[in-house]
Tab-separated table of N, CA and C in Angstrom:
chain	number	residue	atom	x	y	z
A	1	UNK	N	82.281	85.560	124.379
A	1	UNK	CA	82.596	86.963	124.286
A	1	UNK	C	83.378	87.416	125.515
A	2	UNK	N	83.500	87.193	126.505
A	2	UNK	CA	83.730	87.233	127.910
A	2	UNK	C	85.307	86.827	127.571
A	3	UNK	N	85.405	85.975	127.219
A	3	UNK	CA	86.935	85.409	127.018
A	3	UNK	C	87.836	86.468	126.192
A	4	UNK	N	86.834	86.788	124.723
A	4	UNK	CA	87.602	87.968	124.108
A	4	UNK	C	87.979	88.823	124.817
A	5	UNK	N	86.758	89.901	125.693
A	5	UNK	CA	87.106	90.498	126.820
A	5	UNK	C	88.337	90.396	127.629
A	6	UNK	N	87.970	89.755	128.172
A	6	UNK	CA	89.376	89.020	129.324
A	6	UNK	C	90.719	89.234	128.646
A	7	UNK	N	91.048	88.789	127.049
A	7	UNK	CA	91.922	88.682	126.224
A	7	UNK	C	92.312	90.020	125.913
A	8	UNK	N	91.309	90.789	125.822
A	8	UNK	CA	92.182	92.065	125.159
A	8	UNK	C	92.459	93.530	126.158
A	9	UNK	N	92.500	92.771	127.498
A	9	UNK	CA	92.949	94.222	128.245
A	9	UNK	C	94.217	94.942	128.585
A	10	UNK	N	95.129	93.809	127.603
A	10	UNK	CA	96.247	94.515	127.919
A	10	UNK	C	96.930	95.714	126.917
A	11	UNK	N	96.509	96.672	127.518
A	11	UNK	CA	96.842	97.735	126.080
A	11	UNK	C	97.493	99.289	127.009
A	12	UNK	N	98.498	99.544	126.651
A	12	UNK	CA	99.447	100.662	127.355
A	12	UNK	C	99.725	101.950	126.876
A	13	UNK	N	99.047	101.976	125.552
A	13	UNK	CA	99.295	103.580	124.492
A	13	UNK	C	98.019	104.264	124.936
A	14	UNK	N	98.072	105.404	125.545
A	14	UNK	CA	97.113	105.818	125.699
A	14	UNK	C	96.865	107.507	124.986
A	15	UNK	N	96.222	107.716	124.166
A	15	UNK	CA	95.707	109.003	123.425
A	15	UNK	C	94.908	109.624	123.154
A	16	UNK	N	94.410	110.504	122.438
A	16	UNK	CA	93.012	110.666	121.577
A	16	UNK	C	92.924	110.348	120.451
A	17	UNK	N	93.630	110.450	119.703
A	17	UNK	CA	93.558	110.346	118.441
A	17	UNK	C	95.186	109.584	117.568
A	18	UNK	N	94.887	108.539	116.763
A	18	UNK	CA	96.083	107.878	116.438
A	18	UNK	C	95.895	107.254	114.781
A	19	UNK	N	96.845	107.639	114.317
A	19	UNK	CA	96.641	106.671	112.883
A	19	UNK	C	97.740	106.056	112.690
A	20	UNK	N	97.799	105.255	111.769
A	20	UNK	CA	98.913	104.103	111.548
A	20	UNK	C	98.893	103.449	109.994
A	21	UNK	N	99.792	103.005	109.602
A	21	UNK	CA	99.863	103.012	108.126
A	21	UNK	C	100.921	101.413	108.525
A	22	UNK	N	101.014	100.595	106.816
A	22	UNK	CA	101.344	99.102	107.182
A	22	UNK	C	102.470	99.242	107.719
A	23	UNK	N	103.551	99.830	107.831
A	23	UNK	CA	104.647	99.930	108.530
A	23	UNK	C	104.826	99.385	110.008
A	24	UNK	N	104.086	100.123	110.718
A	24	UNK	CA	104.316	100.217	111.738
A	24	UNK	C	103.750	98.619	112.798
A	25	UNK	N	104.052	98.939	114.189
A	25	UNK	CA	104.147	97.773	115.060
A	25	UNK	C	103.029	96.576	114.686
A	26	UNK	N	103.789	95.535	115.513
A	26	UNK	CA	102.895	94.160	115.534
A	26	UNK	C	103.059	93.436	117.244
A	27	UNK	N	101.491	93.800	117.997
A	27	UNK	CA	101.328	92.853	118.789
A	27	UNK	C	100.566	91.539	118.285
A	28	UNK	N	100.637	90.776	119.485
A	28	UNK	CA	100.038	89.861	119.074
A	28	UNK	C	98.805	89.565	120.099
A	29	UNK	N	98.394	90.324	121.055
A	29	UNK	CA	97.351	90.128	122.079
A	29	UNK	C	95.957	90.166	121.821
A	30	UNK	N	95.348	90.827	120.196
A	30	UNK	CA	94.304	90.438	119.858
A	30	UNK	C	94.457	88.529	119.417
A	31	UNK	N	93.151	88.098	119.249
A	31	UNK	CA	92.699	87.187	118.669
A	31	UNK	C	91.668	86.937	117.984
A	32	UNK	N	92.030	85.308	117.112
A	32	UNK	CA	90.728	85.095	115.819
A	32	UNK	C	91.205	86.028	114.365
A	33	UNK	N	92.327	86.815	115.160
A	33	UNK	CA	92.412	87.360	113.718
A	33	UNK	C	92.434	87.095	112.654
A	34	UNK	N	92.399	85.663	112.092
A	34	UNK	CA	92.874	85.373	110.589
A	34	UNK	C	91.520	84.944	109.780
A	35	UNK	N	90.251	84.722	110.946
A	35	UNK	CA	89.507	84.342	110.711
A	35	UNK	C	88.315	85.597	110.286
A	36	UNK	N	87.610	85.575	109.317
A	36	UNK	CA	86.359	86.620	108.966
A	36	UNK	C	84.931	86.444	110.042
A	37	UNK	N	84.614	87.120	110.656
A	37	UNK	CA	84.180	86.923	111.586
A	37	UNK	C	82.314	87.570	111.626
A	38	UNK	N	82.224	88.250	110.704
A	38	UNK	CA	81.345	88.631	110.023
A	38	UNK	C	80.379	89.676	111.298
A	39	UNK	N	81.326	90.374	111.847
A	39	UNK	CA	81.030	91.107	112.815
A	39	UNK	C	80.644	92.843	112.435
A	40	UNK	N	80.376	92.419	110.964
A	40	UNK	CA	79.759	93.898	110.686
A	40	UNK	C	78.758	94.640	110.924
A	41	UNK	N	77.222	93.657	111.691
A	41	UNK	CA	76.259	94.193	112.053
A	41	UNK	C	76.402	95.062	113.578
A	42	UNK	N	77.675	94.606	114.005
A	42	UNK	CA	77.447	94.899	115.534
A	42	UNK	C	78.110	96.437	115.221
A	43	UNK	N	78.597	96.871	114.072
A	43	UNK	CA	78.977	98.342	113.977
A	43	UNK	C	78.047	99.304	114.245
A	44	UNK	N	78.193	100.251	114.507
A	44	UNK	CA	76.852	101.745	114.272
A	44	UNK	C	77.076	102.079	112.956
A	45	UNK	N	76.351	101.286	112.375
A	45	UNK	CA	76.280	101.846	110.555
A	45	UNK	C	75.692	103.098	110.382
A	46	UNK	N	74.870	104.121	111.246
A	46	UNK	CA	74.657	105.485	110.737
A	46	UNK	C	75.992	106.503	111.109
A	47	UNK	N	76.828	106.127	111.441
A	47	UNK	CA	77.840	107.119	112.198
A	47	UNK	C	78.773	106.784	111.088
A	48	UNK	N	78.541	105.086	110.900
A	48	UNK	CA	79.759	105.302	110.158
A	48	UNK	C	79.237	105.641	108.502
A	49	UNK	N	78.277	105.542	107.987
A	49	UNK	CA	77.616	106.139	106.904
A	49	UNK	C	77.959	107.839	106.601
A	50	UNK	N	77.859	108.264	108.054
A	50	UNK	CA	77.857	109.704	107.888
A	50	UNK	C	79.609	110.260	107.964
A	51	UNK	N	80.317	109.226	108.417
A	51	UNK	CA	82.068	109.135	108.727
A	51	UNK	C	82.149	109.253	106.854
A	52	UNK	N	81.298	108.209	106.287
A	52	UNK	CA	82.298	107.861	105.049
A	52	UNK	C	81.883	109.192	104.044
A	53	UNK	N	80.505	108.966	104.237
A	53	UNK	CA	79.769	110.749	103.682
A	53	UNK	C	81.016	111.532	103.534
A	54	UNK	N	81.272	112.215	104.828
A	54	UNK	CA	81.947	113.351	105.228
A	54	UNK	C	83.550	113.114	104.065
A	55	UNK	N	84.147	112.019	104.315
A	55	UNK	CA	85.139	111.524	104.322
A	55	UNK	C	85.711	111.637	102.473
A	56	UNK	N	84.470	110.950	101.910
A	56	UNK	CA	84.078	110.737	100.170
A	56	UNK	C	83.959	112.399	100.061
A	57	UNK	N	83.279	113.377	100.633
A	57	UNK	CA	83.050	114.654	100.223
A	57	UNK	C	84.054	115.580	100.361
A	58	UNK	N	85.100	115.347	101.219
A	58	UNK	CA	86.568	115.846	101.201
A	58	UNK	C	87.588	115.257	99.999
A	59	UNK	N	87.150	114.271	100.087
A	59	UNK	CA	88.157	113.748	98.679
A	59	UNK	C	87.732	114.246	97.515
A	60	UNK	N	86.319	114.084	97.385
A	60	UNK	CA	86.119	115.043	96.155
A	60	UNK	C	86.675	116.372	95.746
A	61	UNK	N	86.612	117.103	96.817
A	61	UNK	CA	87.122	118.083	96.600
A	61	UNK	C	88.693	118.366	95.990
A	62	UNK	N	89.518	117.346	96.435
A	62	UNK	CA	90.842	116.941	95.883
A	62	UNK	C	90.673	115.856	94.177
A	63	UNK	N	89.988	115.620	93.901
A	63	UNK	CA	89.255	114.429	92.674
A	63	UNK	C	89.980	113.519	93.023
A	64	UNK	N	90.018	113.046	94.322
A	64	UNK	CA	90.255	111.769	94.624
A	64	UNK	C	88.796	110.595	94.335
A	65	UNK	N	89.554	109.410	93.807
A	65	UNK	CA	88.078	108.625	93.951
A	65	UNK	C	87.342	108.187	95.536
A	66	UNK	N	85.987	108.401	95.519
A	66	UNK	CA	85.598	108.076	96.762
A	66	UNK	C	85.949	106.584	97.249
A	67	UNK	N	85.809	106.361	98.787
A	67	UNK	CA	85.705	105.239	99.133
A	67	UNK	C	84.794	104.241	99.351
A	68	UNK	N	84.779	103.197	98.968
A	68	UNK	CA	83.679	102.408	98.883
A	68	UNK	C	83.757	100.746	100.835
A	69	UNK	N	82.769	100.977	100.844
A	69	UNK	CA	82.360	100.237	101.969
A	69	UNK	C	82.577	98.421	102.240
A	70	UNK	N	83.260	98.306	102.917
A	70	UNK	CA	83.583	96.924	102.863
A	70	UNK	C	83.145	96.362	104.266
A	71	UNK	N	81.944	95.662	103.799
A	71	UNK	CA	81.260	95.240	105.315
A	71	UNK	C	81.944	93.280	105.825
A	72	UNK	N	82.887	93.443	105.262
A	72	UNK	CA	83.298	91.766	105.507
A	72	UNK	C	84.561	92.398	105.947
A	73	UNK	N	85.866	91.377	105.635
A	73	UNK	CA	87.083	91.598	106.217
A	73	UNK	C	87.497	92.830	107.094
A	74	UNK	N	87.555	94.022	106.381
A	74	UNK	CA	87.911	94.932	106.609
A	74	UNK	C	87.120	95.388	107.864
A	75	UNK	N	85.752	95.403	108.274
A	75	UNK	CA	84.703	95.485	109.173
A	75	UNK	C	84.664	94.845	110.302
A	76	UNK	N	84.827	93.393	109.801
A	76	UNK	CA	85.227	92.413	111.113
A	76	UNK	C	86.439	93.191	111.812
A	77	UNK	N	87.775	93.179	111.051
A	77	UNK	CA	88.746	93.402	112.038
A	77	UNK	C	88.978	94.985	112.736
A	78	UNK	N	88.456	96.122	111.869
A	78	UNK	CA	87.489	96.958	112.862
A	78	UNK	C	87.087	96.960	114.045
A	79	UNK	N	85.814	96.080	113.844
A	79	UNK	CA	85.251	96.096	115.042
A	79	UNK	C	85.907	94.884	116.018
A	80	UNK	N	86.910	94.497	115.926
A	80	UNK	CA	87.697	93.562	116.810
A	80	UNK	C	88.250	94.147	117.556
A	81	UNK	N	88.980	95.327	117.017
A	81	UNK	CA	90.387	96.238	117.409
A	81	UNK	C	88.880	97.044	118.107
A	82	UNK	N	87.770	97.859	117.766
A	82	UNK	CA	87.511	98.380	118.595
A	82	UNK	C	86.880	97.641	120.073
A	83	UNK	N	86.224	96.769	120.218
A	83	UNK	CA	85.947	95.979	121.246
A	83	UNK	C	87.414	95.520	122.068
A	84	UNK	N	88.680	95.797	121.347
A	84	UNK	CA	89.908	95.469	122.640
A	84	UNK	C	89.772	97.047	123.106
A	85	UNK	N	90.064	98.288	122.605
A	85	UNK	CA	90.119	99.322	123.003
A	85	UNK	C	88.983	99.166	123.666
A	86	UNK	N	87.528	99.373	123.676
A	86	UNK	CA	87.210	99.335	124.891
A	86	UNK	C	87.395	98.750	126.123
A	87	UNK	N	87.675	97.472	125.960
A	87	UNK	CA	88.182	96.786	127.134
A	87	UNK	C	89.313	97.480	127.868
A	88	UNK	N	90.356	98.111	127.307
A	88	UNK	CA	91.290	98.357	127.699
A	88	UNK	C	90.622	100.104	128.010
A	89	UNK	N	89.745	100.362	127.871
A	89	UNK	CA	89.303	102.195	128.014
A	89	UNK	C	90.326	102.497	127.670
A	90	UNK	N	91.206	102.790	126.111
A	90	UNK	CA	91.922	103.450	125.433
A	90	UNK	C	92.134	102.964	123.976
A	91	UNK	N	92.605	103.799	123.398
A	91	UNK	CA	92.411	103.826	122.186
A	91	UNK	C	94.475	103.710	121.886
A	92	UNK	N	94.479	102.637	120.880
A	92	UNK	CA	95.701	102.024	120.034
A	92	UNK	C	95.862	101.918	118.907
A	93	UNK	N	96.943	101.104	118.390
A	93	UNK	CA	97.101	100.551	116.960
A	93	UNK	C	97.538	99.231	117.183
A	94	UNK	N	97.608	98.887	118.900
A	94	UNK	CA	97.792	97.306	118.966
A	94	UNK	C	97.658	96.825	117.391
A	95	UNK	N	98.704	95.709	117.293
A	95	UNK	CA	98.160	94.615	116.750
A	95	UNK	C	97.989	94.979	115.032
A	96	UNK	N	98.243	96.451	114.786
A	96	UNK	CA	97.738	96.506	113.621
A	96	UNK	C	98.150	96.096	112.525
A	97	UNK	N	99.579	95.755	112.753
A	97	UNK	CA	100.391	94.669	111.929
A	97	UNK	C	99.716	93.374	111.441
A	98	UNK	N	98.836	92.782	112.355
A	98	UNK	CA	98.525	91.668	111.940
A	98	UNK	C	96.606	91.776	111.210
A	99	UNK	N	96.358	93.043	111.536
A	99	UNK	CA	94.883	93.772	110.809
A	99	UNK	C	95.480	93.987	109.403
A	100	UNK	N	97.022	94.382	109.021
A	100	UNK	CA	97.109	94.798	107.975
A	100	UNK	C	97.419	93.419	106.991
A	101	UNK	N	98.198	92.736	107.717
A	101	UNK	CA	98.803	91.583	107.327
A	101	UNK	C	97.186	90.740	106.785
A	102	UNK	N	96.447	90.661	107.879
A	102	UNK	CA	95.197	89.390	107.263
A	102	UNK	C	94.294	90.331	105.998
A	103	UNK	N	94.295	91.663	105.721
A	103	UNK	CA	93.769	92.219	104.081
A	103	UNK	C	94.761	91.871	103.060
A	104	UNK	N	95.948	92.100	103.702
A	104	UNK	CA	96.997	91.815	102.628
A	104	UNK	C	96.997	90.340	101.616
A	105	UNK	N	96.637	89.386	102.871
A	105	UNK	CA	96.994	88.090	102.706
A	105	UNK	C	95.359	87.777	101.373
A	106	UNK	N	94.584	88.886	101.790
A	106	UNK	CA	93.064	88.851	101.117
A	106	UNK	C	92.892	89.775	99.817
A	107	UNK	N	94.419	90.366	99.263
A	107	UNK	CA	94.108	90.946	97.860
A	107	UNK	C	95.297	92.252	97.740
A	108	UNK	N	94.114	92.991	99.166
A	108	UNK	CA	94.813	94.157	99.533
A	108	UNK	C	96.176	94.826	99.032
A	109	UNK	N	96.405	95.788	98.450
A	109	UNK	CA	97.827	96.345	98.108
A	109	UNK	C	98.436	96.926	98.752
A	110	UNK	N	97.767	97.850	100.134
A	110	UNK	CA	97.834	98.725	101.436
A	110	UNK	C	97.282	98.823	102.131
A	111	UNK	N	97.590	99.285	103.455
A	111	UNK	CA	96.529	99.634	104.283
A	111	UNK	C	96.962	100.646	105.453
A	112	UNK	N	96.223	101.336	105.424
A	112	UNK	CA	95.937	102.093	106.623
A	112	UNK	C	94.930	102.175	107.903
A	113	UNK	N	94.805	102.784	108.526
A	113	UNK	CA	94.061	102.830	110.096
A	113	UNK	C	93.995	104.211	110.658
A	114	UNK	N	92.689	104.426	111.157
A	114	UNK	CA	92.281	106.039	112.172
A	114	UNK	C	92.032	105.743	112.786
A	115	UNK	N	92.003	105.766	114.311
A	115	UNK	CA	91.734	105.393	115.341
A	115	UNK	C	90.805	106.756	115.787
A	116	UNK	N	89.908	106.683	116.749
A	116	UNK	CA	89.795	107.819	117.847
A	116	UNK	C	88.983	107.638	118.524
A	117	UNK	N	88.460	108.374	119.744
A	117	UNK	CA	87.990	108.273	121.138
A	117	UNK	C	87.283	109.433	121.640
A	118	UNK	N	86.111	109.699	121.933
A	118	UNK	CA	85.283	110.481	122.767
A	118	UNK	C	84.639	111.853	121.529
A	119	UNK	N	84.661	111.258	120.609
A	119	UNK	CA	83.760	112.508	119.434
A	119	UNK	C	82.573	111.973	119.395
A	120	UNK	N	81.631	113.131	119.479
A	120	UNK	CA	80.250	112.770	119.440
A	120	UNK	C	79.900	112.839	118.403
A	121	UNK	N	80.389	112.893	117.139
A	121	UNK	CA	79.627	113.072	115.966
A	121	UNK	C	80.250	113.080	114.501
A	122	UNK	N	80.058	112.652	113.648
A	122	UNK	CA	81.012	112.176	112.639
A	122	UNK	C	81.638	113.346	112.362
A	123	UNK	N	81.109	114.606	112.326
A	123	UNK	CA	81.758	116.135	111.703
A	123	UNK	C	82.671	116.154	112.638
A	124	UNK	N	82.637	116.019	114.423
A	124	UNK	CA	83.964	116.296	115.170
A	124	UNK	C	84.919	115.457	114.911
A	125	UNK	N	84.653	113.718	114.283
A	125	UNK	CA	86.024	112.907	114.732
A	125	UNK	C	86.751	113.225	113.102
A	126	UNK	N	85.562	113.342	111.945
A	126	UNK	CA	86.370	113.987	110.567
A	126	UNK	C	87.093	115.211	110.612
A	127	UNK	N	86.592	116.337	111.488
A	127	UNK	CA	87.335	117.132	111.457
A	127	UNK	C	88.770	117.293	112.401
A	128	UNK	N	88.863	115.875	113.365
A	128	UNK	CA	89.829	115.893	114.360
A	128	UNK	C	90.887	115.043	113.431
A	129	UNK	N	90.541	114.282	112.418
A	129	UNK	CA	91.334	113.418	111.488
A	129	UNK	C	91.848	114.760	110.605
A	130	UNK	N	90.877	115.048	109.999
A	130	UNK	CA	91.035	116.217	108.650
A	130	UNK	C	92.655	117.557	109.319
A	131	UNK	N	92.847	117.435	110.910
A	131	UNK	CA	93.391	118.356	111.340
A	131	UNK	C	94.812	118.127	111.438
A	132	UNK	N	94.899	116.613	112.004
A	132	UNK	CA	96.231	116.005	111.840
A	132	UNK	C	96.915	115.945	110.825
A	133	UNK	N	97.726	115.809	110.337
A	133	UNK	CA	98.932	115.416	108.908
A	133	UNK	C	98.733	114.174	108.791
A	134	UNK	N	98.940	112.834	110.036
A	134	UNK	CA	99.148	111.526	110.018
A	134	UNK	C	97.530	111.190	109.571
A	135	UNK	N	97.094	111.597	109.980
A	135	UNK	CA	95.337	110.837	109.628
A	135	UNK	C	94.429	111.685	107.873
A	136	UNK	N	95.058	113.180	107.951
A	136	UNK	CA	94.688	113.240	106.892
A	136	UNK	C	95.027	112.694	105.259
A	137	UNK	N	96.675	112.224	105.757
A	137	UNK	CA	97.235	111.774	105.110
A	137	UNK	C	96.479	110.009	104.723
A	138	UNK	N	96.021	109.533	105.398
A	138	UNK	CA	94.938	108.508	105.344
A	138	UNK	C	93.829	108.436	104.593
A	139	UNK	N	93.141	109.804	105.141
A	139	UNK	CA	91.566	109.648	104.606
A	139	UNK	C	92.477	110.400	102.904
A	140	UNK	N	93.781	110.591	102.908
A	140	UNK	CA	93.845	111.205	101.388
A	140	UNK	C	94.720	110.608	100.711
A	141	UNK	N	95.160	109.264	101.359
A	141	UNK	CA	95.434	107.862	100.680
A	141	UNK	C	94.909	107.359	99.276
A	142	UNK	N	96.225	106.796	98.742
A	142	UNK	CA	95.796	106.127	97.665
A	142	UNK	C	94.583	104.389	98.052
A	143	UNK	N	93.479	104.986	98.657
A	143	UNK	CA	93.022	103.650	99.286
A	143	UNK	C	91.400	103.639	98.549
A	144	UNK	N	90.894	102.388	98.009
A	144	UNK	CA	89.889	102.300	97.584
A	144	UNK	C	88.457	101.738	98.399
A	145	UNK	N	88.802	101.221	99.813
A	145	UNK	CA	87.596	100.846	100.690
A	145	UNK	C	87.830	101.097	102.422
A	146	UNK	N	86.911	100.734	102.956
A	146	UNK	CA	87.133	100.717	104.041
A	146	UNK	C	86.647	99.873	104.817
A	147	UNK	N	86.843	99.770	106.339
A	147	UNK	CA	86.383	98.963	106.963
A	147	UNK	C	85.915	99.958	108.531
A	148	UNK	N	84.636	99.646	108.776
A	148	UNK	CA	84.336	100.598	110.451
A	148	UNK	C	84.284	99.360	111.678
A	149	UNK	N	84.589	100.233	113.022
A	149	UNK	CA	84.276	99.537	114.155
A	149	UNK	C	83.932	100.579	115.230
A	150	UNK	N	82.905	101.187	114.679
A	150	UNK	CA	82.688	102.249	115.455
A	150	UNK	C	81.612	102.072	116.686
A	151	UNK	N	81.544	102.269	118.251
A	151	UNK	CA	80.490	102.151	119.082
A	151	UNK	C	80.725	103.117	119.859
A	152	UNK	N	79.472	102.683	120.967
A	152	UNK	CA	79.378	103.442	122.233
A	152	UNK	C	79.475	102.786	123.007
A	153	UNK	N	80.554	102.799	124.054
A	153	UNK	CA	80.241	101.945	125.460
A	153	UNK	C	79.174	102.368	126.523
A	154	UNK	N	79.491	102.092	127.323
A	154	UNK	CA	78.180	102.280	128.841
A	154	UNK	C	77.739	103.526	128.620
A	155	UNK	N	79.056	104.440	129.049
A	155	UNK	CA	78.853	105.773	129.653
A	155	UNK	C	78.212	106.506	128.155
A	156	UNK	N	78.408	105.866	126.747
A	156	UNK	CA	78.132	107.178	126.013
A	156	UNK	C	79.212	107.327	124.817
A	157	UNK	N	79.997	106.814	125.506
A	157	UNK	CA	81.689	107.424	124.864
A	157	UNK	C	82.218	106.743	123.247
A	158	UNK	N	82.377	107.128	122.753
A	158	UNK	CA	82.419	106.420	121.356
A	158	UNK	C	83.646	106.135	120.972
A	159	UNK	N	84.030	105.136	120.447
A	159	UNK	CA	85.572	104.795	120.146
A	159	UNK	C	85.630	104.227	118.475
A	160	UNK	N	86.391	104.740	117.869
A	160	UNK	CA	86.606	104.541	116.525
A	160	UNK	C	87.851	103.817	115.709
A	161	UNK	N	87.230	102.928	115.195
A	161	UNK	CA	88.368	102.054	114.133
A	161	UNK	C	87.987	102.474	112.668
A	162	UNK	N	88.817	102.567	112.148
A	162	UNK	CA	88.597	102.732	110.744
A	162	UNK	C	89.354	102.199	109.743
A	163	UNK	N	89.629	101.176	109.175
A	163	UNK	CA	90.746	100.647	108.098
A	163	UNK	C	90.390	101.160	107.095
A	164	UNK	N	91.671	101.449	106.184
A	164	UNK	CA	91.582	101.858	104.620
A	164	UNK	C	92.258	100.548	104.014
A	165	UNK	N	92.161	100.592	102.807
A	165	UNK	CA	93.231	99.412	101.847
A	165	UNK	C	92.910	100.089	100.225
A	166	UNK	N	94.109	99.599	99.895
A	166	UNK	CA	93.768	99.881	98.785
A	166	UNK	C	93.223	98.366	97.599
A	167	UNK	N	92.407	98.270	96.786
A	167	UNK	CA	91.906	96.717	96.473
A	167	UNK	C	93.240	96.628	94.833
């Protein structure tokens, strides 16, 4: 784990809040990516339970179909991308080229990504997504699952990955 560490501190975008759709950039400074890594337990599954809650109950309101939970692929590389952002204490889309590329290569028809940093609570980081154009435009994606990498580091501070795809 130490090595991953070591590996992912090089990261230079620094924000609060960021989303990204398959288009956009490709580093290559994460690693293991191609591999399923089955790193879904190490998520905070009540935050992100209450993320997808929030998330499914806004779409309803549009009769979008809700999103359904994908604790393999989509989860692993989640919580990959979030363990480099912490290392790096900032929040990116590093790399997300190749997060989108390894669902793709696994079925996937699309994909998207929410990033964010320092919300204490699923209602502030949904409503900091819900506020943007680029991120609402996400959670109101033609996308059928998702993937979380949501934690807390030392101090408290919570940093958020979120993949969409469509299956």
């Amino acid at each position: 784990m130490n090595l991953l560490k070591t590996c992912l501190l090089a990261v230079v975008l620094c924000c609060l809040t960021v989303s990204c759709s398959k288009d956009e950039g490709v580093d290559n400074q994460e690693t293991n990516l191609e591999a399923a890594l089955n790193l879904s337990k190490e998520t905070d599954w009540e935050m992100a339970n209450d993320v997808l809650f929030l998330i499914n109950e806004h779409r309803a309101t549009l009769n979008l179909s809700p999103i359904l939970v994908d604790r393999n692929l989509a989860t692993d590389h989640a919580v990959l991308h979030t363990q480099y952002m912490m290392a790096a204490d900032e929040i990116s889309h590093d790399n997300f080229g190749q997060r989108s590329q390894a669902l793709i290569q696994n079925g996937a028809q699309s994909v998207g990504e929410n990033v964010a940093l320092g919300y204490l609570s699923a209602e502030t980081v949904v409503n900091a997504w819900l506020q943007s154009e680029s991120h609402r435009d996400v959670i109101e994606g033609n996308y059928t699952h998702a993937g979380f990498g949501f934690f807390k580091d030392e101090r408290g501070t919570y940093y958020f990955t979120q993949l969409f795809y469509l299956q």
